PDB file of C-alpha atoms in Angstrom:
ATOM      1  CA  MET A 280      -0.021  23.817  -9.647  1.00  0.00           C
ATOM      2  CA  THR A 281       2.760  22.141  -7.349  1.00  0.00           C
ATOM      3  CA  ASP A 282       6.126  21.440  -8.994  1.00  0.00           C
ATOM      4  CA  ILE A 283       6.436  17.450  -9.212  1.00  0.00           C
ATOM      5  CA  ARG A 284       9.926  16.074  -9.270  1.00  0.00           C
ATOM      6  CA  PRO A 285      10.644  12.350  -9.291  1.00  0.00           C
ATOM      7  CA  LEU A 286      12.068  10.635  -6.018  1.00  0.00           C
ATOM      8  CA  ASN A 287      14.942   8.477  -5.726  1.00  0.00           C
ATOM      9  CA  TYR A 288      13.161   5.619  -4.248  1.00  0.00           C
ATOM     10  CA  ALA A 289      16.554   3.288  -4.269  1.00  0.00           C
ATOM     11  CA  LYS A 290      17.747   5.801  -1.446  1.00  0.00           C
ATOM     12  CA  THR A 291      14.753   4.645   0.678  1.00  0.00           C
ATOM     13  CA  HIS A 292      15.800   3.129   4.323  1.00  0.00           C
ATOM     14  CA  PHE A 293      14.192   1.434   6.826  1.00  0.00           C
ATOM     15  CA  ILE A 294      13.483   4.008  10.330  1.00  0.00           C
ATOM     16  CA  MET A 295      11.379   1.790  12.588  1.00  0.00           C
ATOM     17  CA  SER A 296       8.840  -0.965  13.383  1.00  0.00           C
ATOM     18  CA  ALA A 297       5.973   0.166  15.535  1.00  0.00           C
ATOM     19  CA  PRO A 298       2.630  -1.867  17.115  1.00  0.00           C
ATOM     20  CA  ASP A 299       0.522   1.178  17.270  1.00  0.00           C
ATOM     21  CA  ILE A 300       0.522   4.866  16.192  1.00  0.00           C
ATOM     22  CA  SER A 301       1.554   6.018  19.801  1.00  0.00           C
ATOM     23  CA  HIS A 302       4.722   4.819  18.813  1.00  0.00           C
ATOM     24  CA  LEU A 303       5.353   6.115  14.926  1.00  0.00           C
ATOM     25  CA  PRO A 304       7.304   9.794  14.771  1.00  0.00           C
ATOM     26  CA  THR A 305       6.099  13.156  14.822  1.00  0.00           C
ATOM     27  CA  ASP A 306       3.053  13.231  12.606  1.00  0.00           C
ATOM     28  CA  ASP A 307       4.261  15.918  10.018  1.00  0.00           C
ATOM     29  CA  GLY A 308       5.858  15.378   6.387  1.00  0.00           C
ATOM     30  CA  VAL A 309       3.969  13.234   4.201  1.00  0.00           C
ATOM     31  CA  GLU A 310       3.089   9.422   4.604  1.00  0.00           C
ATOM     32  CA  VAL A 311       1.894   7.001   2.046  1.00  0.00           C
ATOM     33  CA  ALA A 312       0.589   3.729   3.091  1.00  0.00           C
ATOM     34  CA  PHE A 313       0.732   0.286   1.276  1.00  0.00           C
ATOM     35  CA  ALA A 314      -2.071  -1.854   2.485  1.00  0.00           C
ATOM     36  CA  GLY A 315      -3.132  -5.525   1.355  1.00  0.00           C
ATOM     37  CA  ARG A 316      -4.200  -8.812   2.031  1.00  0.00           C
ATOM     38  CA  SER A 317      -2.004 -10.996   3.689  1.00  0.00           C
ATOM     39  CA  ASN A 318      -0.661 -12.252   0.718  1.00  0.00           C
ATOM     40  CA  ALA A 319      -1.386  -9.792  -2.223  1.00  0.00           C
ATOM     41  CA  GLY A 320       2.636  -9.014  -2.763  1.00  0.00           C
ATOM     42  CA  LYS A 321       2.987  -5.836  -0.820  1.00  0.00           C
ATOM     43  CA  SER A 322       6.699  -6.864   0.112  1.00  0.00           C
ATOM     44  CA  SER A 323       7.718  -7.593  -2.865  1.00  0.00           C
ATOM     45  CA  ALA A 324       6.155  -4.329  -4.574  1.00  0.00           C
ATOM     46  CA  LEU A 325       8.009  -2.359  -2.057  1.00  0.00           C
ATOM     47  CA  ASN A 326      11.163  -4.075  -2.682  1.00  0.00           C
ATOM     48  CA  THR A 327      10.994  -3.642  -6.529  1.00  0.00           C
ATOM     49  CA  LEU A 328       9.946   0.119  -6.159  1.00  0.00           C
ATOM     50  CA  THR A 329      13.099   0.943  -4.241  1.00  0.00           C
ATOM     51  CA  ASN A 330      14.984  -1.916  -6.149  1.00  0.00           C
ATOM     52  CA  GLN A 331      16.370  -3.808  -3.203  1.00  0.00           C
ATOM     53  CA  LYS A 332      16.365  -7.084  -2.304  1.00  0.00           C
ATOM     54  CA  SER A 333      15.152  -7.159   1.515  1.00  0.00           C
ATOM     55  CA  LEU A 334      14.452  -3.883   2.329  1.00  0.00           C
ATOM     56  CA  ALA A 335      10.524  -5.364   3.249  1.00  0.00           C
ATOM     57  CA  ARG A 336      10.704  -8.742   4.471  1.00  0.00           C
ATOM     58  CA  THR A 337       9.107 -11.020   1.938  1.00  0.00           C
ATOM     59  CA  SER A 338       7.655 -14.360   3.679  1.00  0.00           C
ATOM     60  CA  LYS A 339       6.917 -17.665   2.165  1.00  0.00           C
ATOM     61  CA  THR A 340       3.841 -17.498   5.018  1.00  0.00           C
ATOM     62  CA  PRO A 341       1.474 -14.740   4.415  1.00  0.00           C
ATOM     63  CA  GLY A 342       0.678 -12.396   7.440  1.00  0.00           C
ATOM     64  CA  ARG A 343       4.171 -11.923   9.110  1.00  0.00           C
ATOM     65  CA  THR A 344       3.960  -7.914   8.367  1.00  0.00           C
ATOM     66  CA  GLN A 345       2.410  -7.269  12.125  1.00  0.00           C
ATOM     67  CA  LEU A 346       3.905  -4.129  12.775  1.00  0.00           C
ATOM     68  CA  ILE A 347       3.626  -0.662  11.194  1.00  0.00           C
ATOM     69  CA  ASN A 348       6.955  -0.482   9.192  1.00  0.00           C
ATOM     70  CA  LEU A 349       8.064   2.939   8.021  1.00  0.00           C
ATOM     71  CA  PHE A 350      10.905   3.839   5.624  1.00  0.00           C
ATOM     72  CA  SER A 351      12.188   7.210   4.789  1.00  0.00           C
ATOM     73  CA  VAL A 352      12.197   8.030   0.775  1.00  0.00           C
ATOM     74  CA  GLU A 353      14.126  11.501   1.987  1.00  0.00           C
ATOM     75  CA  GLU A 354      12.872  14.249   4.672  1.00  0.00           C
ATOM     76  CA  ASN A 355       9.689  14.548   5.214  1.00  0.00           C
ATOM     77  CA  CYS A 356       8.748  11.796   2.712  1.00  0.00           C
ATOM     78  CA  ARG A 357       8.103   8.640   4.317  1.00  0.00           C
ATOM     79  CA  LEU A 358       6.207   4.973   2.833  1.00  0.00           C
ATOM     80  CA  VAL A 359       4.433   2.833   5.539  1.00  0.00           C
ATOM     81  CA  ASP A 360       4.098  -0.531   5.095  1.00  0.00           C
ATOM     82  CA  LEU A 361       0.672  -1.631   6.837  1.00  0.00           C
ATOM     83  CA  PRO A 362      -0.293  -4.724   8.906  1.00  0.00           C
ATOM     84  CA  GLY A 363      -1.350  -7.261   6.074  1.00  0.00           C
ATOM     85  CA  TYR A 364      -5.002  -7.839   6.502  1.00  0.00           C
ATOM     86  CA  GLY A 365      -7.607 -10.760   5.806  1.00  0.00           C
ATOM     87  CA  TYR A 366      -5.585 -13.917   6.275  1.00  0.00           C
ATOM     88  CA  ALA A 367      -6.894 -16.898   8.050  1.00  0.00           C
ATOM     89  CA  GLN A 368      -4.249 -19.044   9.818  1.00  0.00           C
ATOM     90  CA  VAL A 369      -3.605 -16.016  12.377  1.00  0.00           C
ATOM     91  CA  PRO A 370      -4.816 -16.309  15.764  1.00  0.00           C
ATOM     92  CA  GLU A 371      -8.209 -14.347  16.197  1.00  0.00           C
ATOM     93  CA  GLU A 372      -6.611 -11.685  19.104  1.00  0.00           C
ATOM     94  CA  LEU A 373      -3.463 -11.422  17.257  1.00  0.00           C
ATOM     95  CA  LYS A 374      -5.523 -10.313  14.248  1.00  0.00           C
ATOM     96  CA  ARG A 375      -8.203  -8.186  16.135  1.00  0.00           C
ATOM     97  CA  LYS A 376      -4.925  -6.183  17.551  1.00  0.00           C
ATOM     98  CA  TRP A 377      -3.656  -5.638  14.205  1.00  0.00           C
ATOM     99  CA  GLN A 378      -6.768  -4.533  12.731  1.00  0.00           C
ATOM    100  CA  LYS A 379      -6.972  -1.776  15.731  1.00  0.00           C
ATOM    101  CA  SER A 380      -3.611  -0.468  14.923  1.00  0.00           C
ATOM    102  CA  LEU A 381      -4.845  -0.699  11.413  1.00  0.00           C
ATOM    103  CA  GLY A 382      -7.502   1.407  11.832  1.00  0.00           C
ATOM    104  CA  GLU A 383      -6.140   3.432  14.480  1.00  0.00           C
ATOM    105  CA  TYR A 384      -3.559   4.564  11.665  1.00  0.00           C
ATOM    106  CA  LEU A 385      -5.461   5.184   8.848  1.00  0.00           C
ATOM    107  CA  GLN A 386      -7.963   7.114  10.866  1.00  0.00           C
ATOM    108  CA  LYS A 387      -5.899   9.595  13.327  1.00  0.00           C
ATOM    109  CA  ARG A 388      -2.424  10.124  10.995  1.00  0.00           C
ATOM    110  CA  GLU A 389      -2.328  13.783   9.725  1.00  0.00           C
ATOM    111  CA  SER A 390       0.307  13.055   7.337  1.00  0.00           C
ATOM    112  CA  LEU A 391      -0.977  10.135   5.439  1.00  0.00           C
ATOM    113  CA  LYS A 392      -1.713  11.675   1.841  1.00  0.00           C
ATOM    114  CA  GLY A 393      -2.299   8.599  -0.124  1.00  0.00           C
ATOM    115  CA  LEU A 394      -3.168   5.000   0.113  1.00  0.00           C
ATOM    116  CA  ILE A 395      -1.643   2.129  -2.029  1.00  0.00           C
ATOM    117  CA  VAL A 396      -4.097  -1.038  -1.869  1.00  0.00           C
ATOM    118  CA  LEU A 397      -2.487  -4.072  -3.240  1.00  0.00           C
ATOM    119  CA  MET A 398      -4.849  -6.815  -4.559  1.00  0.00           C
ATOM    120  CA  ASP A 399      -3.903 -10.126  -6.341  1.00  0.00           C
ATOM    121  CA  ILE A 400      -5.506  -9.427  -9.973  1.00  0.00           C
ATOM    122  CA  ARG A 401      -6.949 -12.915 -10.011  1.00  0.00           C
ATOM    123  CA  HIS A 402      -8.910 -12.304  -6.924  1.00  0.00           C
ATOM    124  CA  PRO A 403      -9.521  -8.560  -6.572  1.00  0.00           C
ATOM    125  CA  LEU A 404     -11.755  -6.449  -4.621  1.00  0.00           C
ATOM    126  CA  LYS A 405     -12.600  -8.554  -1.748  1.00  0.00           C
ATOM    127  CA  ASP A 406     -14.619  -7.282   1.202  1.00  0.00           C
ATOM    128  CA  LEU A 407     -11.718  -5.790   3.025  1.00  0.00           C
ATOM    129  CA  ASP A 408     -10.288  -4.376  -0.031  1.00  0.00           C
ATOM    130  CA  GLN A 409     -13.519  -2.463  -0.297  1.00  0.00           C
ATOM    131  CA  GLN A 410     -13.843  -1.557   2.901  1.00  0.00           C
ATOM    132  CA  MET A 411     -10.302  -0.074   2.473  1.00  0.00           C
ATOM    133  CA  ILE A 412     -11.295   2.123  -0.417  1.00  0.00           C
ATOM    134  CA  ALA A 413     -14.492   3.017   1.195  1.00  0.00           C
ATOM    135  CA  TRP A 414     -13.206   4.211   4.214  1.00  0.00           C
ATOM    136  CA  ALA A 415     -10.500   6.432   2.381  1.00  0.00           C
ATOM    137  CA  VAL A 416     -13.018   7.864  -0.320  1.00  0.00           C
ATOM    138  CA  SER A 417     -14.748   9.096   3.182  1.00  0.00           C
ATOM    139  CA  VAL A 418     -12.057  10.908   4.386  1.00  0.00           C
ATOM    140  CA  ASN A 419     -10.520  12.103   1.241  1.00  0.00           C
ATOM    141  CA  ILE A 420      -7.574  10.302   0.671  1.00  0.00           C
ATOM    142  CA  PRO A 421      -6.702   9.460  -2.941  1.00  0.00           C
ATOM    143  CA  VAL A 422      -6.375   5.535  -3.364  1.00  0.00           C
ATOM    144  CA  MET A 423      -4.265   3.679  -6.331  1.00  0.00           C
ATOM    145  CA  LEU A 424      -5.147   0.086  -6.866  1.00  0.00           C
ATOM    146  CA  LEU A 425      -2.178  -2.197  -7.727  1.00  0.00           C
ATOM    147  CA  LEU A 426      -3.467  -5.404  -9.097  1.00  0.00           C
ATOM    148  CA  THR A 427      -0.737  -7.484  -8.595  1.00  0.00           C
ATOM    149  CA  LYS A 428       1.061 -10.726  -9.991  1.00  0.00           C
ATOM    150  CA  ALA A 429      -0.057  -9.075 -13.192  1.00  0.00           C
ATOM    151  CA  ASP A 430       2.328 -11.905 -14.792  1.00  0.00           C
ATOM    152  CA  LYS A 431       0.025 -14.923 -13.625  1.00  0.00           C
ATOM    153  CA  LEU A 432      -2.699 -13.596 -16.875  1.00  0.00           C
ATOM    154  CA  ALA A 433      -2.009 -13.443 -20.582  1.00  0.00           C
ATOM    155  CA  VAL A 434      -2.219  -9.752 -21.719  1.00  0.00           C
ATOM    156  CA  GLY A 435      -5.729  -9.788 -22.822  1.00  0.00           C
ATOM    157  CA  ALA A 436      -7.060 -11.345 -19.042  1.00  0.00           C
ATOM    158  CA  GLN A 437      -4.746  -8.592 -17.448  1.00  0.00           C
ATOM    159  CA  LYS A 438      -6.963  -5.841 -19.693  1.00  0.00           C
ATOM    160  CA  LYS A 439     -10.245  -7.482 -19.049  1.00  0.00           C
ATOM    161  CA  GLN A 440      -9.337  -7.766 -14.858  1.00  0.00           C
ATOM    162  CA  LEU A 441      -8.102  -4.003 -15.076  1.00  0.00           C
ATOM    163  CA  ASN A 442     -11.071  -2.883 -16.595  1.00  0.00           C
ATOM    164  CA  LEU A 443     -13.516  -4.978 -14.728  1.00  0.00           C
ATOM    165  CA  VAL A 444     -11.768  -3.379 -11.654  1.00  0.00           C
ATOM    166  CA  LYS A 445     -12.253   0.170 -13.129  1.00  0.00           C
ATOM    167  CA  GLU A 446     -16.058  -0.588 -13.636  1.00  0.00           C
ATOM    168  CA  ALA A 447     -16.116  -1.579 -10.036  1.00  0.00           C
ATOM    169  CA  ILE A 448     -15.016   1.167  -8.250  1.00  0.00           C
ATOM    170  CA  LEU A 449     -16.748   3.958 -10.018  1.00  0.00           C
ATOM    171  CA  PRO A 450     -19.825   3.457  -7.460  1.00  0.00           C
ATOM    172  CA  PHE A 451     -16.980   4.683  -4.540  1.00  0.00           C
ATOM    173  CA  GLN A 452     -16.649   7.856  -6.554  1.00  0.00           C
ATOM    174  CA  GLY A 453     -13.569   8.779  -4.939  1.00  0.00           C
ATOM    175  CA  ASP A 454      -9.857   9.668  -6.378  1.00  0.00           C
ATOM    176  CA  ILE A 455      -8.858   6.159  -7.456  1.00  0.00           C
ATOM    177  CA  THR A 456      -6.847   5.281  -9.932  1.00  0.00           C
ATOM    178  CA  VAL A 457      -5.977   1.209 -11.056  1.00  0.00           C
ATOM    179  CA  ALA A 458      -2.825  -0.030 -12.343  1.00  0.00           C
ATOM    180  CA  LEU A 459      -1.471  -3.777 -13.059  1.00  0.00           C
ATOM    181  CA  PHE A 460       1.524  -4.703 -11.375  1.00  0.00           C
ATOM    182  CA  SER A 461       4.494  -7.654 -11.158  1.00  0.00           C
ATOM    183  CA  SER A 462       7.342  -7.562  -9.461  1.00  0.00           C
ATOM    184  CA  PRO A 463       8.907 -10.090 -11.281  1.00  0.00           C
ATOM    185  CA  LYS A 464       8.502  -8.714 -14.697  1.00  0.00           C
ATOM    186  CA  ARG A 465       8.622  -4.978 -13.258  1.00  0.00           C
ATOM    187  CA  ILE A 466       5.264  -4.379 -14.599  1.00  0.00           C
ATOM    188  CA  GLY A 467       3.252  -0.893 -13.241  1.00  0.00           C
ATOM    189  CA  LEU A 468       6.750   0.602 -11.887  1.00  0.00           C
ATOM    190  CA  ASP A 469       6.563   3.837 -13.166  1.00  0.00           C
ATOM    191  CA  PRO A 470       2.662   4.682 -12.958  1.00  0.00           C
ATOM    192  CA  LEU A 471       3.390   3.677  -9.096  1.00  0.00           C
ATOM    193  CA  LYS A 472       6.481   6.008  -8.897  1.00  0.00           C
ATOM    194  CA  GLN A 473       4.578   8.746 -10.447  1.00  0.00           C
ATOM    195  CA  LYS A 474       1.870   8.830  -8.269  1.00  0.00           C
ATOM    196  CA  LEU A 475       3.920   8.439  -5.175  1.00  0.00           C
ATOM    197  CA  ASP A 476       6.068  11.758  -6.706  1.00  0.00           C
ATOM    198  CA  GLU A 477       2.638  13.398  -7.113  1.00  0.00           C
ATOM    199  CA  TRP A 478       1.381  12.870  -3.481  1.00  0.00           C
ATOM    200  CA  PHE A 479       4.727  13.257  -2.356  1.00  0.00           C
ATOM    201  CA  ALA A 480       4.903  16.832  -4.005  1.00  0.00           C
ATOM    202  CA  ASN A 481       1.620  18.226  -1.901  1.00  0.00           C
ATOM    203  CA  GLN A 482       3.537  19.164   1.050  1.00  0.00           C
TER     204      GLN A 482
END
């Protein structure tokens, strides 16, 4: 059993943005990628995790993350902010380009050891979310589903959605965990950090 030590996510800093995997640094160490629909609250989650207001740029216009953004937590431990998917108000050509770079990263990046898929708790498991989960399971990459914006629902409704999602993912038969998350209320921060620590320990 690998010793799991808690990392200090507040020390996370931006390394670079890349249009595709050919521009990324050497494929070693451990990377954990954050993926989700363009309005799922990915940037807010990264900022909350690292306790930094503007590590990842949040935008009033979803779909602004058009590059693969890399952040270093510590040596050989990186967080990756992938381009948001599934937002309608983006030119088709640009959407295709993103999907290509997203697909290449997910299929070819050896250092990818875990995938965080963020979904609005009110609209979970859309087609693209399910494709992302199915892909990760097919290549044995563990997944954590974060049901974001949990503060928008009452506690009873949160639990109901959590249970519905847990049931819905059973057919995927993969290493998948599900947690509630809210950036403003800091709900789900500890489970997220524990999961990241676990994945980063597997070097």
